[in-house]
mmCIF file of C-alpha atoms in Angstrom:
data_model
loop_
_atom_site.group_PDB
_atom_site.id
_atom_site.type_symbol
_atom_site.label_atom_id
_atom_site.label_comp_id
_atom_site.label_asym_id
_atom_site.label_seq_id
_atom_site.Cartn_x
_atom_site.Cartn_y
_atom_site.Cartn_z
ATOM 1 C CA UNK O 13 -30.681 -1.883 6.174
ATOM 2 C CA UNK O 14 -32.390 -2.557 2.823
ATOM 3 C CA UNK O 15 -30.642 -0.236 0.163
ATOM 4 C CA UNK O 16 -26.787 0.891 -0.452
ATOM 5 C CA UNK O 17 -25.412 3.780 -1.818
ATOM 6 C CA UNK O 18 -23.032 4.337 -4.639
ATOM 7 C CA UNK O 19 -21.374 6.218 -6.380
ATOM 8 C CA UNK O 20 -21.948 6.172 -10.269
ATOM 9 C CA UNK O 21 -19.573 7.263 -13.491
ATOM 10 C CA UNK O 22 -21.628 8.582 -15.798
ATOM 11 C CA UNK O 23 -19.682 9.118 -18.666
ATOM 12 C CA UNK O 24 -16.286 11.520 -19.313
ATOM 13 C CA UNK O 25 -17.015 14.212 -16.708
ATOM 14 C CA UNK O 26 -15.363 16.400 -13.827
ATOM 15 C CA UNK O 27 -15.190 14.872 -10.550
ATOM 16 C CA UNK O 28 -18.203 17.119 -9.724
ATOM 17 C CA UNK O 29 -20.209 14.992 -12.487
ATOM 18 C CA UNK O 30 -20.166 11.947 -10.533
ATOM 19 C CA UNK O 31 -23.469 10.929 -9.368
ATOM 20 C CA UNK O 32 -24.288 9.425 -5.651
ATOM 21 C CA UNK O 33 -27.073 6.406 -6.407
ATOM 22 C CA UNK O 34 -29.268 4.328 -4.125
ATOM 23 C CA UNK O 35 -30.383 1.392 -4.430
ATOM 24 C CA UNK O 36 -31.991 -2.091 -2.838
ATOM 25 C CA UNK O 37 -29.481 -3.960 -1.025
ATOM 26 C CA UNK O 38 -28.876 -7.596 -3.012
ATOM 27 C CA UNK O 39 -28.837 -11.002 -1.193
ATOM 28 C CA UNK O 40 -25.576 -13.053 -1.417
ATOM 29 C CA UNK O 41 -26.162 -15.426 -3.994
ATOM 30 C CA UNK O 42 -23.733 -19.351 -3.604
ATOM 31 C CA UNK O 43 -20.685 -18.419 -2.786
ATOM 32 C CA UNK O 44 -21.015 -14.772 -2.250
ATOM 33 C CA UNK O 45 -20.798 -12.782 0.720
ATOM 34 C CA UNK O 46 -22.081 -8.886 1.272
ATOM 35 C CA UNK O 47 -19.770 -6.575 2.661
ATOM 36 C CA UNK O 48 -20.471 -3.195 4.108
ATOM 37 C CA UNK O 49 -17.877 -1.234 2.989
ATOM 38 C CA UNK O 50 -15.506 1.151 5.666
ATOM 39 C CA UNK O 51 -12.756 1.971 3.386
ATOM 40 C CA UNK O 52 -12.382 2.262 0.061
ATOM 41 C CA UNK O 53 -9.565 4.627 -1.880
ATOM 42 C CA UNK O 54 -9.309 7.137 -4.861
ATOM 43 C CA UNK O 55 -6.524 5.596 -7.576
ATOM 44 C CA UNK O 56 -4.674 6.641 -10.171
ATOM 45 C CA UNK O 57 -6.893 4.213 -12.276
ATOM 46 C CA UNK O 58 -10.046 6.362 -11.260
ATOM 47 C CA UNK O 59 -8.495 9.313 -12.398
ATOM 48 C CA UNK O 60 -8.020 7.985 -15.790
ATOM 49 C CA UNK O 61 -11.876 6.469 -16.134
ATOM 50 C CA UNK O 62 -13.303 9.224 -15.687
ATOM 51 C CA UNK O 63 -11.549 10.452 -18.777
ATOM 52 C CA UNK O 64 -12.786 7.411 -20.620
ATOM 53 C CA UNK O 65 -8.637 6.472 -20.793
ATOM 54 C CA UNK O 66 -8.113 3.274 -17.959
ATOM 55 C CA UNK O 67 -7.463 0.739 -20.940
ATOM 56 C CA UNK O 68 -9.584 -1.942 -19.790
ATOM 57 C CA UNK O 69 -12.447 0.103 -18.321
ATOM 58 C CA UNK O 70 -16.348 -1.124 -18.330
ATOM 59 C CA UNK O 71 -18.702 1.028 -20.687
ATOM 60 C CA UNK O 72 -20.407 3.854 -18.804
ATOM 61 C CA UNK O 73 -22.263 4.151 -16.794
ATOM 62 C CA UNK O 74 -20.213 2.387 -13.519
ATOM 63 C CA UNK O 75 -19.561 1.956 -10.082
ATOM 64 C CA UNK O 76 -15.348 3.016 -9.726
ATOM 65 C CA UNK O 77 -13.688 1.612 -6.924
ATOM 66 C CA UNK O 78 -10.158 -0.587 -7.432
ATOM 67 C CA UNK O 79 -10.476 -2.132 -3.758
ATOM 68 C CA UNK O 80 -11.911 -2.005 -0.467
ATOM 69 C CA UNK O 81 -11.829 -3.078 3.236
ATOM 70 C CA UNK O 82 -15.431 -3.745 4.681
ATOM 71 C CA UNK O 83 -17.203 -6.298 7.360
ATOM 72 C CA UNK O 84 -18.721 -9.493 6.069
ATOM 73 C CA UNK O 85 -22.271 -8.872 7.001
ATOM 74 C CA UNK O 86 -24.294 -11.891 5.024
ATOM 75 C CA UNK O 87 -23.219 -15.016 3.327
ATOM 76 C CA UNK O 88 -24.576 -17.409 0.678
ATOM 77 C CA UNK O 89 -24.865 -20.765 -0.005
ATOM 78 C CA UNK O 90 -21.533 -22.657 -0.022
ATOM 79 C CA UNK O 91 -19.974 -19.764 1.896
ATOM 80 C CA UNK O 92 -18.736 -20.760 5.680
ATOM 81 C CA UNK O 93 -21.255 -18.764 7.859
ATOM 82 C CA UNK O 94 -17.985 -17.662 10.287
ATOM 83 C CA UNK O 95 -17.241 -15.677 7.562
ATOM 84 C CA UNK O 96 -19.787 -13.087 8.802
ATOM 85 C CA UNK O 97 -18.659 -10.317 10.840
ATOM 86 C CA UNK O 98 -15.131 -10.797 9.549
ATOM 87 C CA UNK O 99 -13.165 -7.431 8.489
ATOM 88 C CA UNK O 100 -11.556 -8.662 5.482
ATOM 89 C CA UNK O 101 -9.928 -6.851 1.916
ATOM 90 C CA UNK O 102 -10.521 -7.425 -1.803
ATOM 91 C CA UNK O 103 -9.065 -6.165 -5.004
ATOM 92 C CA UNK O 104 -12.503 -5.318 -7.415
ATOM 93 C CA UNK O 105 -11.241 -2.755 -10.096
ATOM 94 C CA UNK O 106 -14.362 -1.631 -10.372
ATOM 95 C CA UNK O 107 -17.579 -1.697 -7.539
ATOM 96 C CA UNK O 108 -15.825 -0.379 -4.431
ATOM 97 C CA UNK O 109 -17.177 3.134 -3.869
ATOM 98 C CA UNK O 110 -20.004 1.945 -2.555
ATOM 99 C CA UNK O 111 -21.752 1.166 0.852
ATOM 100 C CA UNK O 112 -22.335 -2.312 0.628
ATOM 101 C CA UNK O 113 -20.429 -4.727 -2.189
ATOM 102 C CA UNK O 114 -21.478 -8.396 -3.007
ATOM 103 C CA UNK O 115 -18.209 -10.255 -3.462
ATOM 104 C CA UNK O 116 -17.076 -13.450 -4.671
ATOM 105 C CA UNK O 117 -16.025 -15.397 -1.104
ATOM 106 C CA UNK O 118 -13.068 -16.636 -2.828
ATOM 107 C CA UNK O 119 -11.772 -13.195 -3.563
ATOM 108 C CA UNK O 120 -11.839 -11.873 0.296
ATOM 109 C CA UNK O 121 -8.655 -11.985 2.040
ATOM 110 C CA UNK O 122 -8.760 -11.454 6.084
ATOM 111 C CA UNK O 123 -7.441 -8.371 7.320
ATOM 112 C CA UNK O 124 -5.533 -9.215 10.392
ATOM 113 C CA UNK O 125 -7.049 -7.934 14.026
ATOM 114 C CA UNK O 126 -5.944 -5.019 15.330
ATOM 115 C CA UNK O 127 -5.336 -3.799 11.992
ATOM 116 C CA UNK O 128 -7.364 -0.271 11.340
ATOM 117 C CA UNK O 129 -9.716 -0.276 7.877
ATOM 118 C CA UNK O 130 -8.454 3.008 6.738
ATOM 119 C CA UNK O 131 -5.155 1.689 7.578
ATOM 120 C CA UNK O 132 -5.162 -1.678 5.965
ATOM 121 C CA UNK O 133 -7.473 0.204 2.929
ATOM 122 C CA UNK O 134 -4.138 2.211 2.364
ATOM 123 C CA UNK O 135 -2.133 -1.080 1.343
ATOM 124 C CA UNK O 136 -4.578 -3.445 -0.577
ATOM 125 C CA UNK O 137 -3.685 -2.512 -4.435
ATOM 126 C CA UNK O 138 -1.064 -0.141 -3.593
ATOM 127 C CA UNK O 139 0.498 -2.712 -1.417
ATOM 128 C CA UNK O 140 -0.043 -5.706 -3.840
ATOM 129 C CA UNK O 141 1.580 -3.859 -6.773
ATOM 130 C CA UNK O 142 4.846 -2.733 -4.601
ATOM 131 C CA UNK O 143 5.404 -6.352 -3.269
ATOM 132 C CA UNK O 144 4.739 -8.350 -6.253
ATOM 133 C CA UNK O 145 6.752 -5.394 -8.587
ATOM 134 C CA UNK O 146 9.303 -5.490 -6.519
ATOM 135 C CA UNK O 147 9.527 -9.184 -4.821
ATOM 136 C CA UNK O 148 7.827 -11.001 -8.093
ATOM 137 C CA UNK O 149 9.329 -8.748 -11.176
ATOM 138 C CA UNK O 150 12.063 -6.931 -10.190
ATOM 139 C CA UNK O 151 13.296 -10.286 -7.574
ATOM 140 C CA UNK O 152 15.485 -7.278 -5.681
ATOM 141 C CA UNK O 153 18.341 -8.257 -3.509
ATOM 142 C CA UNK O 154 19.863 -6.743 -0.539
ATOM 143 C CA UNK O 155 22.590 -4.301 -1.457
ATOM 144 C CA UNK O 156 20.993 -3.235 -4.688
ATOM 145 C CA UNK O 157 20.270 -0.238 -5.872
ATOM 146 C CA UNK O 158 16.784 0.857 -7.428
ATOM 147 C CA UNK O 159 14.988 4.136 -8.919
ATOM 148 C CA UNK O 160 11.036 4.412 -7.872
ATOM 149 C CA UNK O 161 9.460 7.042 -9.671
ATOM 150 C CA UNK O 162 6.967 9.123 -7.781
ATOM 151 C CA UNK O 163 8.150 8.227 -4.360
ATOM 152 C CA UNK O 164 5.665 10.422 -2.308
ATOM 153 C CA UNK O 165 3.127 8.159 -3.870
ATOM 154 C CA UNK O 166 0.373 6.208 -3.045
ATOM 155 C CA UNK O 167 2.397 3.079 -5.045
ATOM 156 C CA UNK O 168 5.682 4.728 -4.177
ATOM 157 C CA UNK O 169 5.749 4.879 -0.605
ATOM 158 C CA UNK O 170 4.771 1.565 0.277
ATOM 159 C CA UNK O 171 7.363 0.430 -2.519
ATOM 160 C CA UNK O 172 10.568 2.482 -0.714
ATOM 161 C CA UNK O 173 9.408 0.917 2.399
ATOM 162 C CA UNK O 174 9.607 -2.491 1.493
ATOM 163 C CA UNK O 175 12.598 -1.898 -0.430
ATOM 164 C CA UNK O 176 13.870 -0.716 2.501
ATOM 165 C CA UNK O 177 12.508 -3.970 4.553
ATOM 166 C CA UNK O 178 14.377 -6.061 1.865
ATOM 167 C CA UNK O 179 17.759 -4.084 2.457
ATOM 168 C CA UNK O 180 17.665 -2.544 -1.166
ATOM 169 C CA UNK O 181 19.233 1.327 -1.300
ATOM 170 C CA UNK O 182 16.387 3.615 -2.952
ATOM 171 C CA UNK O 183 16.798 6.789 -4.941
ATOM 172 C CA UNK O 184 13.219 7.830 -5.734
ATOM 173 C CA UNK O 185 11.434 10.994 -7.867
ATOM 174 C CA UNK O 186 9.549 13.707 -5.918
ATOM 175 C CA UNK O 187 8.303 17.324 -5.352
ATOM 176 C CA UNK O 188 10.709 18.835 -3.314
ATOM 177 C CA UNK O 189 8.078 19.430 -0.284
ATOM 178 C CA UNK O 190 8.071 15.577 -0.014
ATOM 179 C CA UNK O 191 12.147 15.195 -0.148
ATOM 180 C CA UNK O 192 12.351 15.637 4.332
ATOM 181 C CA UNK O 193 10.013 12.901 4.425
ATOM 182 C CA UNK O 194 11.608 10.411 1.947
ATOM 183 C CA UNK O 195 14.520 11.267 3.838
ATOM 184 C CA UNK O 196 13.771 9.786 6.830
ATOM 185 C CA UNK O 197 12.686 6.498 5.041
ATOM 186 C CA UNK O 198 16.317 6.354 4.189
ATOM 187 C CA UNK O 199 15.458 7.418 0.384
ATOM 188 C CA UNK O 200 17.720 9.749 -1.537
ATOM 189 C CA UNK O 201 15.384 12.082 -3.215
ATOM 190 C CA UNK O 202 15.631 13.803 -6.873
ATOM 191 C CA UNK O 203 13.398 17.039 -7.841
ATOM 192 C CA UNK O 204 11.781 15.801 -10.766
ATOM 193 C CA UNK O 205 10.418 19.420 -11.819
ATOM 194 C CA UNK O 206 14.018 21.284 -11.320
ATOM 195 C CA UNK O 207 16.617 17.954 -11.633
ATOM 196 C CA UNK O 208 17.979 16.373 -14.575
ATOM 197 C CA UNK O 209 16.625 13.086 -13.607
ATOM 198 C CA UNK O 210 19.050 10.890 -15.602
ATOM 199 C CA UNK O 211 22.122 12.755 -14.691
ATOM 200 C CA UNK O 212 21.446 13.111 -10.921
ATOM 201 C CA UNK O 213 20.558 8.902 -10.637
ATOM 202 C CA UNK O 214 24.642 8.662 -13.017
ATOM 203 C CA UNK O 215 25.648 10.452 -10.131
ATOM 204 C CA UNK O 216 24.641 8.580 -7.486
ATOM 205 C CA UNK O 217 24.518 4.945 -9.225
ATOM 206 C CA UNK O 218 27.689 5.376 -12.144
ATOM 207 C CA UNK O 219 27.267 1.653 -13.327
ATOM 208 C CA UNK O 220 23.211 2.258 -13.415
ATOM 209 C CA UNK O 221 20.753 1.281 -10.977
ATOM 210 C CA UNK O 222 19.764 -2.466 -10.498
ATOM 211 C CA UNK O 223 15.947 -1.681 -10.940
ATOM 212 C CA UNK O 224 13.607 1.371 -12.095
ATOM 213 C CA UNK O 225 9.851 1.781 -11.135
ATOM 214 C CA UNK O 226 7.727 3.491 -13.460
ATOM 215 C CA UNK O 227 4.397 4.923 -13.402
ATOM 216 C CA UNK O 228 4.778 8.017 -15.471
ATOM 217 C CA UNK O 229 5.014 6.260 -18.584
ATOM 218 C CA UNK O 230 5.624 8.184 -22.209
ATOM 219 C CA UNK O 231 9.121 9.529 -22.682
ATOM 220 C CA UNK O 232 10.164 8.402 -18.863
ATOM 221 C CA UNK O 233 10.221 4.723 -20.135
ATOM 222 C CA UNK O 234 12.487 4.691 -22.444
ATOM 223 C CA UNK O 235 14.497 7.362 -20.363
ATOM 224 C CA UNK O 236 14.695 4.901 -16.835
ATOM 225 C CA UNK O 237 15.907 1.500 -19.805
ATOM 226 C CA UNK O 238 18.719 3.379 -20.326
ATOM 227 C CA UNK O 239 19.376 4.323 -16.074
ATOM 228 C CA UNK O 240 19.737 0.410 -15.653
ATOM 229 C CA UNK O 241 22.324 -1.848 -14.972
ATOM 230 C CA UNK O 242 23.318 -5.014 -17.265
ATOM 231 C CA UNK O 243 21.340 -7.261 -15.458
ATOM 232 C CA UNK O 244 18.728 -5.088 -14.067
ATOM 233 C CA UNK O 245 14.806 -4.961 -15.043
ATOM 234 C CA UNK O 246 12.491 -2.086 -15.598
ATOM 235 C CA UNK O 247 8.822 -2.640 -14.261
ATOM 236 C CA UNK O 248 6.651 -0.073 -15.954
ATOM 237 C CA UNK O 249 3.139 0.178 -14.487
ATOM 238 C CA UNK O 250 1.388 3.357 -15.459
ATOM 239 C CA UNK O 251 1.157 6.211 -17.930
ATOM 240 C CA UNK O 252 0.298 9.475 -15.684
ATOM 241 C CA UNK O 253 2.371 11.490 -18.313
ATOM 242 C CA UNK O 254 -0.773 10.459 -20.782
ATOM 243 C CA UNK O 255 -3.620 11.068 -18.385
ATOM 244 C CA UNK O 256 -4.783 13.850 -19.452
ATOM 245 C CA UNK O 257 -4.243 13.298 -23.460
ATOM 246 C CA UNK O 258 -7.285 13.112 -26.043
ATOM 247 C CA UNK O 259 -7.604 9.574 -28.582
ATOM 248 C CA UNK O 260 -7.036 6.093 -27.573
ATOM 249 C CA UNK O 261 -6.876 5.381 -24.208
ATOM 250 C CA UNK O 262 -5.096 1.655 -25.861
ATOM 251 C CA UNK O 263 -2.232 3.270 -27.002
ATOM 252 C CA UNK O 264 -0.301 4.200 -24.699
ATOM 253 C CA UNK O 265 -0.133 1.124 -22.978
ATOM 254 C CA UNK O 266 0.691 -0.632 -26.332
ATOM 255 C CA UNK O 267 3.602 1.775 -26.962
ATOM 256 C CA UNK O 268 5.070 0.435 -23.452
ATOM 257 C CA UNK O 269 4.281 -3.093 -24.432
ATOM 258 C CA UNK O 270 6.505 -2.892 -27.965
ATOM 259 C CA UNK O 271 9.360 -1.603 -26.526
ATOM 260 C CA UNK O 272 8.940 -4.229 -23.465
ATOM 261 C CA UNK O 273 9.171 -7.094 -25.907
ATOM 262 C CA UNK O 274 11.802 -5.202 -28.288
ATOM 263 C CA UNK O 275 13.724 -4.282 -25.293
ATOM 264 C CA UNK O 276 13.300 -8.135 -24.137
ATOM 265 C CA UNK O 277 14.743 -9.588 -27.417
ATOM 266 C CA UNK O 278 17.806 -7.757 -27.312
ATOM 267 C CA UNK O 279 21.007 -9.716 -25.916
ATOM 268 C CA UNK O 280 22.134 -7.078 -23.088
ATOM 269 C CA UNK O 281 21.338 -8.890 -19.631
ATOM 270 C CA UNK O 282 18.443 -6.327 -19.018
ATOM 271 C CA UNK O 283 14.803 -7.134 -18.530
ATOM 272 C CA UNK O 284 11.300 -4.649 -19.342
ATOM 273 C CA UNK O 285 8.027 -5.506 -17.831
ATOM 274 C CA UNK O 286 4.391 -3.815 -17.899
ATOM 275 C CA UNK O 287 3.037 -4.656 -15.112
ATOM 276 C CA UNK O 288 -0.645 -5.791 -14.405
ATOM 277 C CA UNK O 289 -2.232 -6.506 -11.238
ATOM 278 C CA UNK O 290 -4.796 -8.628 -12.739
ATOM 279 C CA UNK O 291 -2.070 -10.766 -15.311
ATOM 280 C CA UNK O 292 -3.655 -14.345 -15.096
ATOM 281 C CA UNK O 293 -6.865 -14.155 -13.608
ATOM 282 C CA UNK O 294 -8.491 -14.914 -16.933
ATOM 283 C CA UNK O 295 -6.864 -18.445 -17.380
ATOM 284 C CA UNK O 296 -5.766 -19.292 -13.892
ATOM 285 C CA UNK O 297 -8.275 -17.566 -11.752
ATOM 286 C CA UNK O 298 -7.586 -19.895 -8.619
ATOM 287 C CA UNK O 299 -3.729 -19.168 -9.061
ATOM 288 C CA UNK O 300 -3.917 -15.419 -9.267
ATOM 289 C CA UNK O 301 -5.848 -15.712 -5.951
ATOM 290 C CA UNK O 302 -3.750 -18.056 -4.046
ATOM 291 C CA UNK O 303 -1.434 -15.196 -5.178
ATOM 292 C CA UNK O 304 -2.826 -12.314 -3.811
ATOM 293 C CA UNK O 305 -3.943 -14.103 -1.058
ATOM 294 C CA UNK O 306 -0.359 -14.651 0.010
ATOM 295 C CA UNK O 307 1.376 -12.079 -0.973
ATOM 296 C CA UNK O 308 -1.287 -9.330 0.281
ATOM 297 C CA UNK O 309 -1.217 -11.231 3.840
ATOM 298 C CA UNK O 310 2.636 -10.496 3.898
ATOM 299 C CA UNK O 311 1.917 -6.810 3.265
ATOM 300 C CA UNK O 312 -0.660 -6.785 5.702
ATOM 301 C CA UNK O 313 2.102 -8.658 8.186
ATOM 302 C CA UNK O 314 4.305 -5.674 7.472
ATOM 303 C CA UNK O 315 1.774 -3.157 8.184
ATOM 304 C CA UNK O 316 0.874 -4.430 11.872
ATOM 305 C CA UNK O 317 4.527 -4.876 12.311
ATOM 306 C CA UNK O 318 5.328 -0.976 11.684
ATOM 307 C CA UNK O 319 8.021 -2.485 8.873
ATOM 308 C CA UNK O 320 5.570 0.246 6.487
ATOM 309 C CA UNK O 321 3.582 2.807 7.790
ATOM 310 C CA UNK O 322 0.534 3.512 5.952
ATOM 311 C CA UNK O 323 -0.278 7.138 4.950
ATOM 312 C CA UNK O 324 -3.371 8.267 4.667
ATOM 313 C CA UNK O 325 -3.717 11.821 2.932
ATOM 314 C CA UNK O 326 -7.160 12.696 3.814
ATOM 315 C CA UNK O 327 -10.378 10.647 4.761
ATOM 316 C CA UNK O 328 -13.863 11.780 3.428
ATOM 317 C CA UNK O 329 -16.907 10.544 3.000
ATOM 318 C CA UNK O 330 -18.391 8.845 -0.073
ATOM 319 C CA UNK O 331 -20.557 11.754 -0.711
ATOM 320 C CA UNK O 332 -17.716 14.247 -0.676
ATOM 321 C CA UNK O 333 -16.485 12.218 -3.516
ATOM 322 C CA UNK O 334 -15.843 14.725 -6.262
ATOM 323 C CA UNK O 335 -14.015 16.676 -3.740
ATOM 324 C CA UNK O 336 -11.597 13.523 -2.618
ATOM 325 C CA UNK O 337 -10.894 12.912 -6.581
ATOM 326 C CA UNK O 338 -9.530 16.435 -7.213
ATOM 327 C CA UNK O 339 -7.344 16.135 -3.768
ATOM 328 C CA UNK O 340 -6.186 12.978 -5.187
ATOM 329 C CA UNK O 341 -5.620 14.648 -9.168
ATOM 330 C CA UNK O 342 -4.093 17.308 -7.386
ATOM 331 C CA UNK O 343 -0.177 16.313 -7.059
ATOM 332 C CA UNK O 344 0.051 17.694 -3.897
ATOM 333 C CA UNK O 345 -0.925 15.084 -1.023
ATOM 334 C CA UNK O 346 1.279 12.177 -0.136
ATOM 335 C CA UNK O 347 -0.270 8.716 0.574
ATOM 336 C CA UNK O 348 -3.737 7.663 -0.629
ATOM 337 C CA UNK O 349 -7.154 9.496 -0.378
ATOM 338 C CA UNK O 350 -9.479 7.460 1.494
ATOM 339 C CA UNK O 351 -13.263 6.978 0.874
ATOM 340 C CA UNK O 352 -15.387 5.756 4.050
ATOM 341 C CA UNK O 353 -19.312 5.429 4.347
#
């Protein structure tokens, strides 16, 4: 095979302006490997580029894609040739929706055998943010008690799982059509669209709730400080109540970060986080892989185990991609879209 195919942002367009691309097929250069790609998945963070809001998004036009699971088909110099024909996972942020992806070697992480692409695609940043949110920020305990926002989610259900795994007692936000499901995950659901959120979590957790999870971002952040316990920490990670605002696509983000530190520098036993996936690759690149290296292994661990259970909400193909973007905008699927060749 000589050329790949990918799928390009153009600019700030529907999901039917995205724009399918071929193009040669590059060599490996030292210390790169080429990976045909067999799973790849629609994020919130793709949602928000294509409105020009993802804060740290390249210029247009791009090649989306937060992460993948593909085959090692060609290696360069440096790189061990038994690296080829390997099915192995990588975090990219951007590069993924594509056929074929040249890689750094260093940034590959196996996937374990008998471990499923669309299966193991299902857990690489979703999985990484629940484990190191809840294992690295939040440091939950058995017998806690936490809040996870969005609990149907592609984030969200791998975080009540392992939350489970760790002992911890969950209360977590949904749609009511999701609440039989969280149910039998052993999470106590609240209607977000017909619940008083704040009063309902009182109810069940009177001294406030040892940690809160927190994608929606805007008024919900300041809302789930207030839910927590003295000693307990909020981990904010998103800002889906902003997606679809005009202006800065900074600002929100900063707003969260103020009140982190303000929040932080108050003497009350609590602790605020944002969290960032990608916090320290800049200045400690071989650290933040080591990292992700381990803690995406013990994800993957818990995934061939049946510990978590991936859900995947639909599977089609990269050139069915505006369609899989609006399934995934929608609000209505549990799990995480999947993209395959």
């Amino acid at each position: 095979m000589n050329t790949l195919t990918e799928v390009v942002l153009p600019g700030k367009v529907e999901p039917e302006g995205l724009e399918l691309r071929e193009r040669p097929l590059p060599a490996p250069g030292p210390g790169q490997v080429v990976v045909a790609m067999e799973a790849t998945g629609v994020s919130f963070a793709e949602q928000q580029m294509r409105r020009g809001k993802y804060y740290d998004q390249p210029p247009f036009p791009f090649v989306p894609g937060y992460d993948l699971v593909g085959t090692v088909l060609t290696t360069g110099d440096g790189v061990d040739s038994g690296l080829a024909g390997r099915r192995i996972a990588a975090l990219t942020k951007v590069g993924s929706w594509a056929s074929h992806v040249v890689l750094d070697a260093a940034d590959v992480v196996p996937v374990p055998d008998g471990l499923g692409a669309e299966e193991a695609e299902t857990a690489v940043v979703n999985g990484i943010t629940a484990w190191q949110m809840l294992h690295r920020k939040a440091r939950v305990r058995a017998g806690q008690t936490i809040l996870v926002h969005g609990a149907n989610g592609g984030v969200g259900s791998l975080l009540v799982q392992l939350a489970a795994q760790a002992g911890v007692r969950v209360i977590g936000t949904a749609s009511e059509r999701h609440h039989e499901a969280l149910r039998r995950l052993g999470v106590t659901p609240i209607d977000y669209r017909t619940e008083d959120i704040s009063a309902r979590v009182r109810e069940l957790a009177p001294e406030g709730v040892d940690a809160v999870f927190d994608h929606v971002g805007g008024a919900s952040v300041p809302a789930s400080w207030k839910l927590l316990a003295r000693g307990g920490t909020l981990v904010s990670y998103g800002s889906a109540a902003t997606r679809d605002d005009e202006g800065s696509k900074q600002l929100p983000v900063l707003k969260i970060l103020v009140r982190v530190m303000v929040w932080n520098s108050l003497p009350n036993g609590r602790n605020a986080y944002f969290f960032n996936v990608w916090a320290g690759r800049s200045f400690a690149k071989n650290r933040f892989r080591a990292r992700l290296r381990e803690d995406l292994t013990q994800v993957f661990a818990a995934l061939k185990d049946g510990t978590i259970t991936a859900q995947v909400a639909a599977r089609l193909p990269l050139s069915r991609v505006a369609e899989a973007l609006r399934l995934a905008e929608s609000g209505t699927v549990a799990g995480k879209v999947v993209l395959t060749p």
